[in-house]
CSV table of C-alpha atoms in Angstrom, one decimal:
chain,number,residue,atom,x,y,z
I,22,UNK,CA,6.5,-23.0,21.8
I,23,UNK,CA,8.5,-20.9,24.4
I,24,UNK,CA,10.3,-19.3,22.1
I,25,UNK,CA,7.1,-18.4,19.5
I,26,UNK,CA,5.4,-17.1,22.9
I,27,UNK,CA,8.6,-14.8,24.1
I,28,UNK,CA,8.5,-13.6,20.2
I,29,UNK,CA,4.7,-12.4,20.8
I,30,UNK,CA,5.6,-10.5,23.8
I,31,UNK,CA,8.4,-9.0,22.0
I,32,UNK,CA,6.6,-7.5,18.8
I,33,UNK,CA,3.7,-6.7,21.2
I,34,UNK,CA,6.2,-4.5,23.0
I,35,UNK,CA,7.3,-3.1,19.9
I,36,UNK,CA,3.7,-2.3,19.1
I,37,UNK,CA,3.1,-0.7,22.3
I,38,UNK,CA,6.0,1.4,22.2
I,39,UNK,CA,4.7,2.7,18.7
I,40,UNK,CA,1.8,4.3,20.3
I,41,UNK,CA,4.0,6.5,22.2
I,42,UNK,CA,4.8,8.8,18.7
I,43,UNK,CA,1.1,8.8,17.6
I,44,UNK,CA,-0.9,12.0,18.6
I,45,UNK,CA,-4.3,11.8,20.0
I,46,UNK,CA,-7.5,12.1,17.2
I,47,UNK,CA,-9.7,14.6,18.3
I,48,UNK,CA,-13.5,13.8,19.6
I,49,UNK,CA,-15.8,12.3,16.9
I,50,UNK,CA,-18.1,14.2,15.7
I,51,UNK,CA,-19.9,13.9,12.1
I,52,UNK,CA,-16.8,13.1,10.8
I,53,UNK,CA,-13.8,10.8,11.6
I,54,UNK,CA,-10.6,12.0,13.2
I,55,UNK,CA,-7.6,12.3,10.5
I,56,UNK,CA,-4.2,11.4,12.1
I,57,UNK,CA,-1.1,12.0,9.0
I,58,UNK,CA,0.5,9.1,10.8
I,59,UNK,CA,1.8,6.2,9.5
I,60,UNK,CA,1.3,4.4,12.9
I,61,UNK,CA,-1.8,6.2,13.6
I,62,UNK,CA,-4.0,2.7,12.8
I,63,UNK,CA,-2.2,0.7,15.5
I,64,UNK,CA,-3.9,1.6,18.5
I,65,UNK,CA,-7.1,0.6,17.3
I,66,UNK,CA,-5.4,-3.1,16.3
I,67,UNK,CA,-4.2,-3.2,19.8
I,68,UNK,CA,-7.6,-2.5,21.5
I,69,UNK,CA,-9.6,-4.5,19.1
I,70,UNK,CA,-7.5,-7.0,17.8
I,71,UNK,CA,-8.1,-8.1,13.8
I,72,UNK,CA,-11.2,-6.0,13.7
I,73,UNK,CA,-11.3,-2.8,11.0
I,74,UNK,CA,-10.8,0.6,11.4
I,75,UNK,CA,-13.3,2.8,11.5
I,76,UNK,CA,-15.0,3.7,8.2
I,77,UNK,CA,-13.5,0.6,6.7
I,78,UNK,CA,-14.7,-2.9,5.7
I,79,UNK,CA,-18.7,-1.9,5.6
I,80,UNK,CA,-19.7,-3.9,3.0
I,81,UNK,CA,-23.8,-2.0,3.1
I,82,UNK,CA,-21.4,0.9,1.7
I,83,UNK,CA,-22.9,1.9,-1.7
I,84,UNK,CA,-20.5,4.6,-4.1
I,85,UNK,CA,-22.2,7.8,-4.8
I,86,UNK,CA,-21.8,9.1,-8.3
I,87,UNK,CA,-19.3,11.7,-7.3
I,88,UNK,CA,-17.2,8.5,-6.1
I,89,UNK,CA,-18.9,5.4,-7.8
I,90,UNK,CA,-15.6,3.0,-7.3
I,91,UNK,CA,-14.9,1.6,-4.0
I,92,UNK,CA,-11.4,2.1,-2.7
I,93,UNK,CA,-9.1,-0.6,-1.9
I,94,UNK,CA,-6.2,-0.6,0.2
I,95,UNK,CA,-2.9,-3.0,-0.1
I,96,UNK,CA,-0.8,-2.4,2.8
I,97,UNK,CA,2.9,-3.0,2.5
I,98,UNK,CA,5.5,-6.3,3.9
I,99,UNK,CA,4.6,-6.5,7.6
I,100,UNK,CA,1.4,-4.6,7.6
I,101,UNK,CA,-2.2,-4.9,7.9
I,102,UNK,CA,-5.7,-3.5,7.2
I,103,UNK,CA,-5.4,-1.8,10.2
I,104,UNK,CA,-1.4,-0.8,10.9
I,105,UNK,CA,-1.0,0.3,7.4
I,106,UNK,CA,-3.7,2.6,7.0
I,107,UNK,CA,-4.2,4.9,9.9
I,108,UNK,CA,-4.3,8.0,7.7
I,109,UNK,CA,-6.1,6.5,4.9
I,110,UNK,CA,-9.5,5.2,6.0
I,111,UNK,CA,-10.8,8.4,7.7
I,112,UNK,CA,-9.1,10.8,4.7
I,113,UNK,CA,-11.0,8.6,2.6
I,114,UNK,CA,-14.5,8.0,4.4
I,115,UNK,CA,-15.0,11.5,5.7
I,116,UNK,CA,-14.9,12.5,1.7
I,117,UNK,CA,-17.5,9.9,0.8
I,118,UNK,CA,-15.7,6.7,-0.7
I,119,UNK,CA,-16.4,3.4,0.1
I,120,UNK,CA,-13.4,2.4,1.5
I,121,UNK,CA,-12.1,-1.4,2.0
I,122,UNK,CA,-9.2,-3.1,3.6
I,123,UNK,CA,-7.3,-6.4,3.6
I,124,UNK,CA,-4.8,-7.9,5.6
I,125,UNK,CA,-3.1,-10.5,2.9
I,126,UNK,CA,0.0,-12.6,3.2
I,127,UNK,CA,-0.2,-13.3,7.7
I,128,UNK,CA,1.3,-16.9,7.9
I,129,UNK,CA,-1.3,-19.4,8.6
I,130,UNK,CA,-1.3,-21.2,11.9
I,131,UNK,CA,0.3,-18.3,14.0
I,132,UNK,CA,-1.5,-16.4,17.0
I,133,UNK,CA,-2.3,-12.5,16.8
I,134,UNK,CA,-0.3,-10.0,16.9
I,135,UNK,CA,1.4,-12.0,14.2
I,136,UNK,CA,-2.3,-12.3,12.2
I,137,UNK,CA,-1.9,-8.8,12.0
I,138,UNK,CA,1.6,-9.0,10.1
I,139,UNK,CA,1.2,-9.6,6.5
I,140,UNK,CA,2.8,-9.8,3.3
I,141,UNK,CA,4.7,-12.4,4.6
I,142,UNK,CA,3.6,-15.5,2.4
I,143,UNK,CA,4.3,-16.3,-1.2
I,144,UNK,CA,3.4,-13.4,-3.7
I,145,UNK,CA,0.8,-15.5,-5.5
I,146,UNK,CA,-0.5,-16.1,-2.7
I,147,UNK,CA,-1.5,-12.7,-2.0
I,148,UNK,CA,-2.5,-12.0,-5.4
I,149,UNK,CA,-4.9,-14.7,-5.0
I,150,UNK,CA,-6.2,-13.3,-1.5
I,151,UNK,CA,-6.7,-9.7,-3.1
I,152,UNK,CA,-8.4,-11.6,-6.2
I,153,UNK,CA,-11.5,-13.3,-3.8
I,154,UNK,CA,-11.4,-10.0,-1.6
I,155,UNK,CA,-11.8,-7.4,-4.9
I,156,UNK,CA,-14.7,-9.9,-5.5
I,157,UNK,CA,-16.1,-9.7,-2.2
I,158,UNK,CA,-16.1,-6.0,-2.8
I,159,UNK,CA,-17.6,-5.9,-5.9
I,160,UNK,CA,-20.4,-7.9,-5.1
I,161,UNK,CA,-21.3,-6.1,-2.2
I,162,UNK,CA,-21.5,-2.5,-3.5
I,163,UNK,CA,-22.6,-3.6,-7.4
I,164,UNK,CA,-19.8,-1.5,-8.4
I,165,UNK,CA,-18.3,-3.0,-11.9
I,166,UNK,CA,-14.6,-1.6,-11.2
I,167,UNK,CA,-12.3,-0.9,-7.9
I,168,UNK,CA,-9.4,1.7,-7.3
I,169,UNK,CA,-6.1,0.5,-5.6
I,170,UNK,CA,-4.0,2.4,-2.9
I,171,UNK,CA,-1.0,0.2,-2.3
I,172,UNK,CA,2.2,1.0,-0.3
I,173,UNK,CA,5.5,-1.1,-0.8
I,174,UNK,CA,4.5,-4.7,-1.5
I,175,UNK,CA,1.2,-3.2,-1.7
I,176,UNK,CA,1.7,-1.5,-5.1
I,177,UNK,CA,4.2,-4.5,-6.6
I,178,UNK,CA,1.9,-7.8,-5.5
I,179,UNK,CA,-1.0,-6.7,-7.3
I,180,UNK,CA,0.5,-6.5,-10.5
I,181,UNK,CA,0.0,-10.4,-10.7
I,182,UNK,CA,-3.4,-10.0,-9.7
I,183,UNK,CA,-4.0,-8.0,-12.8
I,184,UNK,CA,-2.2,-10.1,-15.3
I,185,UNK,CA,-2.5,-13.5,-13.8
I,186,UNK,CA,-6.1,-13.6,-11.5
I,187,UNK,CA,-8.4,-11.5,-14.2
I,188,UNK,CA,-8.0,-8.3,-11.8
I,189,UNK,CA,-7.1,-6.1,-15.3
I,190,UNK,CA,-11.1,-5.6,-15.9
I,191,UNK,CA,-12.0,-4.9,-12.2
I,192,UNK,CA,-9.1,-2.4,-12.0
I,193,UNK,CA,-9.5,1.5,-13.2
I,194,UNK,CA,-7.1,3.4,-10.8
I,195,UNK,CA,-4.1,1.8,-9.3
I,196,UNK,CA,-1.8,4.2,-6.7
I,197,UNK,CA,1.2,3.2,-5.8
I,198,UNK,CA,3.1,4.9,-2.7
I,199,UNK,CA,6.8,3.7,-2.7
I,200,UNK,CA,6.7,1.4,-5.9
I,201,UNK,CA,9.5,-1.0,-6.6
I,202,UNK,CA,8.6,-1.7,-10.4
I,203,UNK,CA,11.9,-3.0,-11.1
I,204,UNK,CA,12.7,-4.9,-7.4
I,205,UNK,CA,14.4,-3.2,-4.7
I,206,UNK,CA,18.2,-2.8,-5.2
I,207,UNK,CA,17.9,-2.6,-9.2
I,208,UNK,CA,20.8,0.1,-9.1
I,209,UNK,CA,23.2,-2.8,-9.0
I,210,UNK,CA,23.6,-5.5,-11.9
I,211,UNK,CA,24.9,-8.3,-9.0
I,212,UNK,CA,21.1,-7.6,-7.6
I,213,UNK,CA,20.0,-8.8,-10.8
I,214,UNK,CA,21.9,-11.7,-10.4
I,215,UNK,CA,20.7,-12.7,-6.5
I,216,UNK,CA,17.6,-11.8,-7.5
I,217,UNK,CA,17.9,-14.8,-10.3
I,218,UNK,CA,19.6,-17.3,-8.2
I,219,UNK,CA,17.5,-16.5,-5.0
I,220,UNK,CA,14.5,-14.7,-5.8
I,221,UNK,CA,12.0,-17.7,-5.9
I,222,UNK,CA,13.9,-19.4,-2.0
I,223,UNK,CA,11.0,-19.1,0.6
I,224,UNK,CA,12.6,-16.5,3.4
I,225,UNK,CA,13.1,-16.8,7.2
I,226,UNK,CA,9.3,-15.7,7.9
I,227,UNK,CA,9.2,-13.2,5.0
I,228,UNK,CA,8.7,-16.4,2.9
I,229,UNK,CA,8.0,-13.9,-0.7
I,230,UNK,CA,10.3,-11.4,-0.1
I,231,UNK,CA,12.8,-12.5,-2.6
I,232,UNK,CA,9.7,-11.8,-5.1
I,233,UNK,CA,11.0,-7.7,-4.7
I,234,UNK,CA,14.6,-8.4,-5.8
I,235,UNK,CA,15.0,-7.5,-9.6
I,236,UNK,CA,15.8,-10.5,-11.6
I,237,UNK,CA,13.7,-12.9,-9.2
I,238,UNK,CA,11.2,-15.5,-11.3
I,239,UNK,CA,8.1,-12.9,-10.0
I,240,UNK,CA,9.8,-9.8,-11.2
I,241,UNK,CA,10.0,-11.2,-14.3
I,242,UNK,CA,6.1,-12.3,-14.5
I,243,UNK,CA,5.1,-8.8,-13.2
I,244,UNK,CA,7.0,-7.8,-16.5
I,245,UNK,CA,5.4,-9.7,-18.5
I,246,UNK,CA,4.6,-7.8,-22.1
I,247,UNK,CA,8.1,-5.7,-21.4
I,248,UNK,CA,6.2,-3.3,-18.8
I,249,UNK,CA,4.8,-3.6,-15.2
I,250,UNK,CA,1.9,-2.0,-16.5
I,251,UNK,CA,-1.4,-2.6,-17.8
I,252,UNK,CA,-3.5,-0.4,-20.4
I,253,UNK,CA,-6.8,0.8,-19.6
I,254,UNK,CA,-5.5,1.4,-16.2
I,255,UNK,CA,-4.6,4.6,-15.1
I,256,UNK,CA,-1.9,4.7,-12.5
I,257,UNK,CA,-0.3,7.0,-10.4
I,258,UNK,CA,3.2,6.1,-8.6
I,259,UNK,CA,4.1,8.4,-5.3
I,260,UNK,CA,8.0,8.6,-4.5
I,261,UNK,CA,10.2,9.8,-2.2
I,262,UNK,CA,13.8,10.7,-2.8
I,263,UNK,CA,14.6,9.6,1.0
I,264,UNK,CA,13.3,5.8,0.3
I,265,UNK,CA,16.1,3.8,2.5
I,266,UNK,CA,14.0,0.1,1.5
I,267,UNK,CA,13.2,0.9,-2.6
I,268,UNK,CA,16.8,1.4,-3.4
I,269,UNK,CA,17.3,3.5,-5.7
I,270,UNK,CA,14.0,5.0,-5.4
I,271,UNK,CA,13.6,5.1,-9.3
I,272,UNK,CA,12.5,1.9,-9.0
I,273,UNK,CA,9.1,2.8,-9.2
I,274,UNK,CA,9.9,5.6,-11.8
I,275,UNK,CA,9.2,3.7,-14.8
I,276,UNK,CA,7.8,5.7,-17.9
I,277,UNK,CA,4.9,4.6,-19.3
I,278,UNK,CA,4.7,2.7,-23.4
I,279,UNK,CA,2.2,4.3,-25.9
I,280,UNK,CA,-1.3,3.0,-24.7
I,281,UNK,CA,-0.8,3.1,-21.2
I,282,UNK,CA,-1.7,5.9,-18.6
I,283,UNK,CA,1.0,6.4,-16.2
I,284,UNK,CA,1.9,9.7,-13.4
I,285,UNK,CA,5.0,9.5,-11.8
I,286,UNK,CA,5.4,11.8,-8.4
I,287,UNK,CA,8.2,12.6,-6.7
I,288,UNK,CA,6.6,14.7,-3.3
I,289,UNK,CA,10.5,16.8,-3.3
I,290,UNK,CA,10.0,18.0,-6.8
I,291,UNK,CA,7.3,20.2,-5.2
I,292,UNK,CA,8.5,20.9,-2.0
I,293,UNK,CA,12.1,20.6,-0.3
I,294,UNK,CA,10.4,20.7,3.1
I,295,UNK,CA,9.1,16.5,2.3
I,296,UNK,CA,11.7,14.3,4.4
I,297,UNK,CA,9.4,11.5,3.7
I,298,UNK,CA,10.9,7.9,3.8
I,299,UNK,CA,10.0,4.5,3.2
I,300,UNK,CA,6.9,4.5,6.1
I,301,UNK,CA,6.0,8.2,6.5
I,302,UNK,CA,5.1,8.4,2.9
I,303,UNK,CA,2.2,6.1,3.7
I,304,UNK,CA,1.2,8.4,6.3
I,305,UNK,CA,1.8,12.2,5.4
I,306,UNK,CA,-0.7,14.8,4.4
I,307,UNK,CA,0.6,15.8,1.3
I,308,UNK,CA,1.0,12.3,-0.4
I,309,UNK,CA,-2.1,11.6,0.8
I,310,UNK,CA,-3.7,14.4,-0.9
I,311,UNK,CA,-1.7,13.0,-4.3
I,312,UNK,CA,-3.5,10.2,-3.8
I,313,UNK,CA,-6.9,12.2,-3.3
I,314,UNK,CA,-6.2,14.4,-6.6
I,315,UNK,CA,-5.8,10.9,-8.2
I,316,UNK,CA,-8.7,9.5,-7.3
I,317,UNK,CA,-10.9,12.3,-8.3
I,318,UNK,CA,-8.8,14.7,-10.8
I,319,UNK,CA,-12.1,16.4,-11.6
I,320,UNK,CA,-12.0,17.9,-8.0
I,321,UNK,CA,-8.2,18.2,-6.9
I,322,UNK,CA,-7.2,19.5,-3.5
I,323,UNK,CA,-4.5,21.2,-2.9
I,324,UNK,CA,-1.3,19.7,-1.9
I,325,UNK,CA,0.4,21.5,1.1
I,326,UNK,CA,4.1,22.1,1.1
I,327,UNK,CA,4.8,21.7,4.8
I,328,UNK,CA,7.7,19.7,6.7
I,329,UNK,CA,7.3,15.9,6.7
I,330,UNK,CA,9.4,14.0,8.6
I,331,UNK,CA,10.9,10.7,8.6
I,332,UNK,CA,9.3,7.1,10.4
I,333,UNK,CA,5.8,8.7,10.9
I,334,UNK,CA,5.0,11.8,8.2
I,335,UNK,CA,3.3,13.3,10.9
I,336,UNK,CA,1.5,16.8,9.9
């Protein structure tokens, strides 16, 4: 127990430190401060511990009929409904979406801050946490359909949930910043081969992360029907050259069959200024505003070309 106890303190440190690089939101007026932070969502999980954000999670939310789908986010391995998404909910709320958030995948048993660290359990798992929470939704608002903003294991997870869970007719938009269709480290056959041998072996806390490595037994089920993809949903996958954990980033650049409805982004091939890694694209202004254009096409925003660095995409 001593050492679980010195292991809070630690990543609570580590959280506190974090808030160090996030900027101050601006006084609330009729509309929510935006932060293009990726860590702009942990100060509010460190004065209100495994509440919602702001503008999340209100289930009296009804969709408009210029935004009839409520939005869902997936956060990536080691996030939560509130660390993940600091630049999402507000973006999201202040343009009149109902706008939800899980925290899927925390091991069971443990004390916050490590309630606030998911993506940790078994992929199924998760699939069937996002399952009962898209239901939730549903029932809630009366929509018929949601749309899915994942990041990381947040675009790959819910692939099962589609195929496996029913999810593919309570789907219509899936978004997928940093995908890893084909399993981080695909660019080498011997990955294939780990990914085979030890893919389905429960991790050192990560307990699903061998799910991600190409070849592994869930790779394979996500790929199902010879594509990670589903038709009749549209999706739209957000990349960044600079991905140092989706390795090679192509990963998530997988083409889309006859039948299915597939963008691929990469945010350099409109603007050299984008440094965006693995975490900042979750945060930054311009993929967000990909995300916004593919949410609504009918309406699109324009995306800025403006420098985006590393760790937090802050604009």
């Amino acid at each position: 127990m001593k050492s679980i106890g010195r292991l809070a303190v630690a990543v609570c440190a580590a959280l506190l430190c974090v808030t160090a690089v996030v900027a101050p939101g601006s006084a609330r007026a009729e509309k929510l401060p935006e932060n293009f932070n990726f860590f702009g969502g942990i100060p509010h999980e460190l004065q209100h511990p495994g509440s919602s954000l702001p503008g999340s999670n209100d289930f009296s939310c009804k969709p408009t009929a210029e935004h009839p789908r409520p939005v869902v986010l997936v956060h990536g391995t080691g996030g939560a409904k509130t660390t993940n998404w600091g630049a999402y909910v507000p973006l999201l709320k202040n343009r009149g979406y109902c706008v939800f958030a899980l925290t899927y995948g925390a091991l069971k048993g443990w004390p916050w801050p490590f309630t606030a660290v998911g993506g940790m359990d078994y992929q199924q798992v998760s699939a069937a946490q996002l399952a009962k929470f898209v239901n939730r939704v549903l029932a809630a608002t009366g929509a018929k359909t949601v749309d899915l903003i994942g990041h990381s294991q947040g675009t790959y997870m819910p692939t099962y949930y589609l195929k496996y869970y029913g999810g593919a007719s309570k789907v219509t938009k899936y978004i997928s910043l940093a995908p890893l269709w084909r399993g981080t480290g695909s660019l080498n056959p011997v990955m294939n081969q780990l990914g085979e041998a030890i893919g389905a072996t429960p991790m050192p806390m990560c307990i699903g992360c061998g799910a991600m490595l190409p070849g592994s037994p869930f790779n394979k089920k996500i790929w199902k029907g010879g594509s990670p993809y589903v038709k009749g949903i549209d999706y739209t996958n957000i990349m960044t050259r600079y991905d140092e954990l989706v390795v090679p980033y192509t990963a998530g650049y997988v083409k889309p069959r006859p039948g299915e409805s597939v963008k691929n982004i990469v945010v350099q091939d409109t603007c050299a200024k984008d440094y965006s890694d693995h975490l900042a694209i979750a945060g930054s202004r311009r993929a967000a505003y990909f995300a916004l254009n593919a949410l609504d096409p009918e309406h699109p925003v324009k995306v800025p070309c403006e420098v985006v660095p590393p760790f937090t995409g802050q604009s």
